[in-house]
Coordinates of C-alpha atoms in Angstrom, one line a residue:
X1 CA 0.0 0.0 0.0
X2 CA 2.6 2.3 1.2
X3 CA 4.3 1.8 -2.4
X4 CA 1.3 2.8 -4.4
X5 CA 0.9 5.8 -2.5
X6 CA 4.7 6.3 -3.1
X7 CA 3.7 5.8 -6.9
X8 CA 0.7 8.3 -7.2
X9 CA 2.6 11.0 -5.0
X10 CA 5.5 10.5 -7.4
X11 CA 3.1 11.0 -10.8
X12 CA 0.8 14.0 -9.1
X13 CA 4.1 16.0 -8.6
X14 CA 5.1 15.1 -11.8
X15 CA 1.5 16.6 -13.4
X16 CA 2.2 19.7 -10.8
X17 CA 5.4 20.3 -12.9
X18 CA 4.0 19.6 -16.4
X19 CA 0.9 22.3 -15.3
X20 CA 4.1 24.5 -13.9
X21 CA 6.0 24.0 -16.8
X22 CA 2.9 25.2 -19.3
X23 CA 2.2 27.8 -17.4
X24 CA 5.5 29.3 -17.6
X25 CA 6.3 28.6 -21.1
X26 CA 2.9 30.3 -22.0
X27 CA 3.8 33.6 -19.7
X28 CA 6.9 34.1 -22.4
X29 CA 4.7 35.7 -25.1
X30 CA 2.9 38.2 -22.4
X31 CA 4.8 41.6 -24.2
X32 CA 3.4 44.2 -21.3
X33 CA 5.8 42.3 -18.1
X34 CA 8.3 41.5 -20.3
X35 CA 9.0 45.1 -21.8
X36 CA 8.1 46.6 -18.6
X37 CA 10.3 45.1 -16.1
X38 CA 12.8 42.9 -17.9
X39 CA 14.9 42.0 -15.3
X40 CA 11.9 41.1 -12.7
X41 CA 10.6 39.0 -15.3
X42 CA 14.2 37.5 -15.3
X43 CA 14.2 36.8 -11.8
X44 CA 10.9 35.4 -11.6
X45 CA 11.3 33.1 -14.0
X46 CA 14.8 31.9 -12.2
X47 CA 13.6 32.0 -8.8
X48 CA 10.2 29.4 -10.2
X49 CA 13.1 26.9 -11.5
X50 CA 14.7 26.9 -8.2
X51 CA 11.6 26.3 -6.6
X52 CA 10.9 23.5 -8.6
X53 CA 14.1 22.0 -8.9
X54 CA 14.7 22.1 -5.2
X55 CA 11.1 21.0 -4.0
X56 CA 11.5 18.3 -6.4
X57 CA 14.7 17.2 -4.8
X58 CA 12.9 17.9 -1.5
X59 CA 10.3 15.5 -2.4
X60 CA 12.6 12.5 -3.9
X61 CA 15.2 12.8 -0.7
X62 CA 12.6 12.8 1.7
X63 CA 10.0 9.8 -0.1
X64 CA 12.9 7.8 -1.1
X65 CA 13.7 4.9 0.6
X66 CA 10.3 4.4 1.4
X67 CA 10.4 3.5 5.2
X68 CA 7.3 1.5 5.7
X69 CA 8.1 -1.8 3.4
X70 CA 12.2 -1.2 4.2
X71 CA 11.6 -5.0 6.0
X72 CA 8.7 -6.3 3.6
X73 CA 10.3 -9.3 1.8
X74 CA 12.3 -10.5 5.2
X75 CA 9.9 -10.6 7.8
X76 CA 11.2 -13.9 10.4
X77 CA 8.0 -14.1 12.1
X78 CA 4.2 -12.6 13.1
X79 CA 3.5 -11.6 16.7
X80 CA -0.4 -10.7 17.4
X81 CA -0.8 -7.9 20.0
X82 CA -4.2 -7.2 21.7
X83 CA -4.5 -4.6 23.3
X84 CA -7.0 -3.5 26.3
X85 CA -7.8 -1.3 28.7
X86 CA -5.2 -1.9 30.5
X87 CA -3.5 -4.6 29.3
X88 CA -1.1 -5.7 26.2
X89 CA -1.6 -9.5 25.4
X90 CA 1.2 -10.6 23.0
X91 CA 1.4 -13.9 21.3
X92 CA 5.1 -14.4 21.7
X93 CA 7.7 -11.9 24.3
X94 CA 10.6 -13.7 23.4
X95 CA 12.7 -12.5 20.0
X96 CA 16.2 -13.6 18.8
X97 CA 18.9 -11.0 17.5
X98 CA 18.5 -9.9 14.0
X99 CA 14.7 -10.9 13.8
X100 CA 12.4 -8.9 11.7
X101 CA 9.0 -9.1 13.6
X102 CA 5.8 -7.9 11.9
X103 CA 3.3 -6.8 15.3
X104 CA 0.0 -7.2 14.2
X105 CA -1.6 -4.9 16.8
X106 CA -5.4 -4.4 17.4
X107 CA -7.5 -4.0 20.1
X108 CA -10.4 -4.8 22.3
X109 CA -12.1 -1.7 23.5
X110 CA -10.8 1.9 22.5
X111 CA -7.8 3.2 21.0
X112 CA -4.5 2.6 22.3
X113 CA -0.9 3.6 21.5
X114 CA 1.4 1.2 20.3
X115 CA 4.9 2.5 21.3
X116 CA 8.1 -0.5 21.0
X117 CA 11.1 1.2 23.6
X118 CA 14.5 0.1 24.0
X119 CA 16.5 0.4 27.3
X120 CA 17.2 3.8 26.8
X121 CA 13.8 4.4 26.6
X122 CA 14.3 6.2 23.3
X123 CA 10.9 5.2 21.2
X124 CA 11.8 2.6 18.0
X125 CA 8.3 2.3 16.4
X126 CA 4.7 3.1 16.6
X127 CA 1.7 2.1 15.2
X128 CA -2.0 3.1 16.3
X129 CA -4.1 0.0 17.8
X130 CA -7.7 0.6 16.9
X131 CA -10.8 -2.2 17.6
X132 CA -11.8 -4.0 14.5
X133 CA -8.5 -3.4 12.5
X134 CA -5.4 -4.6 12.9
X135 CA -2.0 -2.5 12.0
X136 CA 0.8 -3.3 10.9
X137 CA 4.2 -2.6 11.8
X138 CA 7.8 -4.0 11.6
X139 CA 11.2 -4.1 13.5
X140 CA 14.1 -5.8 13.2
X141 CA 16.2 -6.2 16.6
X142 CA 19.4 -5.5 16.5
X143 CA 20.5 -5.5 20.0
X144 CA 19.7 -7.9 23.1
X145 CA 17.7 -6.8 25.9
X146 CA 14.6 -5.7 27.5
X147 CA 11.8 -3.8 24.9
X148 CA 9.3 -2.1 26.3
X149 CA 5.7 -1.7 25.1
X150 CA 3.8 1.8 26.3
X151 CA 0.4 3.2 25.3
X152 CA 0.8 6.2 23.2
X153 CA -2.7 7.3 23.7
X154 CA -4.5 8.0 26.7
X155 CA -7.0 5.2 27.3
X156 CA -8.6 5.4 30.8
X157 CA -7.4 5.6 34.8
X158 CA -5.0 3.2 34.8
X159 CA -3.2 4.3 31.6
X160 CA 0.2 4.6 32.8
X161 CA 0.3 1.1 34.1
X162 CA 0.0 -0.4 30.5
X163 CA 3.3 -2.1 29.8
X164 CA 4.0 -4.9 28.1
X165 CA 7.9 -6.5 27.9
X166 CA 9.5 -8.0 25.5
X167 CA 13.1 -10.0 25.7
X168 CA 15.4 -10.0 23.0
X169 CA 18.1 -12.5 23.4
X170 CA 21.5 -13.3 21.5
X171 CA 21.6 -15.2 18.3
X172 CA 24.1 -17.4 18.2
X173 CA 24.0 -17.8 14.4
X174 CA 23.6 -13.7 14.0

């Protein structure tokens, strides 16, 4: 999915150019700006390329690589995360070292936050777990240790005490 909309943002900017580019060639044979202020004309017409030139590089630096699907084809294993007011339930909290894990997170009640943490506490991924869809998201672990899981979004009383562990231990063919 993420690649299609990749793929139409990519050919909408490309028509934004083409409609860019007509318009600019067609403001050439207006005489009255041209003989009145040459050099603003000049400069207009410079400072439009340079707009274009550097939003499109802009666009292709910051859209390419596509970050979603980075893990897509190499994906070691599911794990299925419910969660609940105030609860995670995960299907597996034990990874191996150089796993790609595709969470498939949902819930049972409201919206909750998925939020993956390292030790450091510094936040890896995120997805949003929403009843009666499941999400998709993707990390490969790099490093062994203790993940945390938080809720990202403010779900009831007892919000804070929503945590969820996972352990990620050495692979000793990684």
């Amino acid at each position: 999915m993420q690649n299609l909309a990749l793929q139409i943002t990519l050919i909408l900017i490309g028509v934004l150019l083409a409609c860019f580019a007509w318009v600019l060639s067609r403001s050439r044979t207006s005489v009255a700006i041209d003989q009145i202020a040459p050099k603003a004309y000049r400069l207009r017409s410079k400072l439009f390329w340079l707009v274009i030139v550097g939003g499109s590089l802009i666009a292709i630096t910051t859209l390419y690589p596509w970050p979603h699907d980075a893990y897509a084809s190499k994906v070691s294993r599911h794990i299925d995360v419910k969660a609940r007011q105030w609860s995670w339930e995960l299907s597996s909290q034990e990874v191996k070292v150089g796993e790609v894990i595709e969470f498939r997170v949902t819930s049972e009640d409201v919206n909750h936050g998925f939020g993956l943490y390292n030790e450091s506490k510094q936040l890896l991924v995120q997805i949003q777990a929403m009843p009666g869809f499941t999400n998709k998201v993707r990390y490969h672990f790099e490093h062994p240790g203790k993940y945390e899981i938080l809720c990202l979004e403010y779900c009831g009383v007892a919000h804070h005490g929503m945590v969820a562990e996972i352990t990620v231990t050495p692979n000793i063919l990684h």
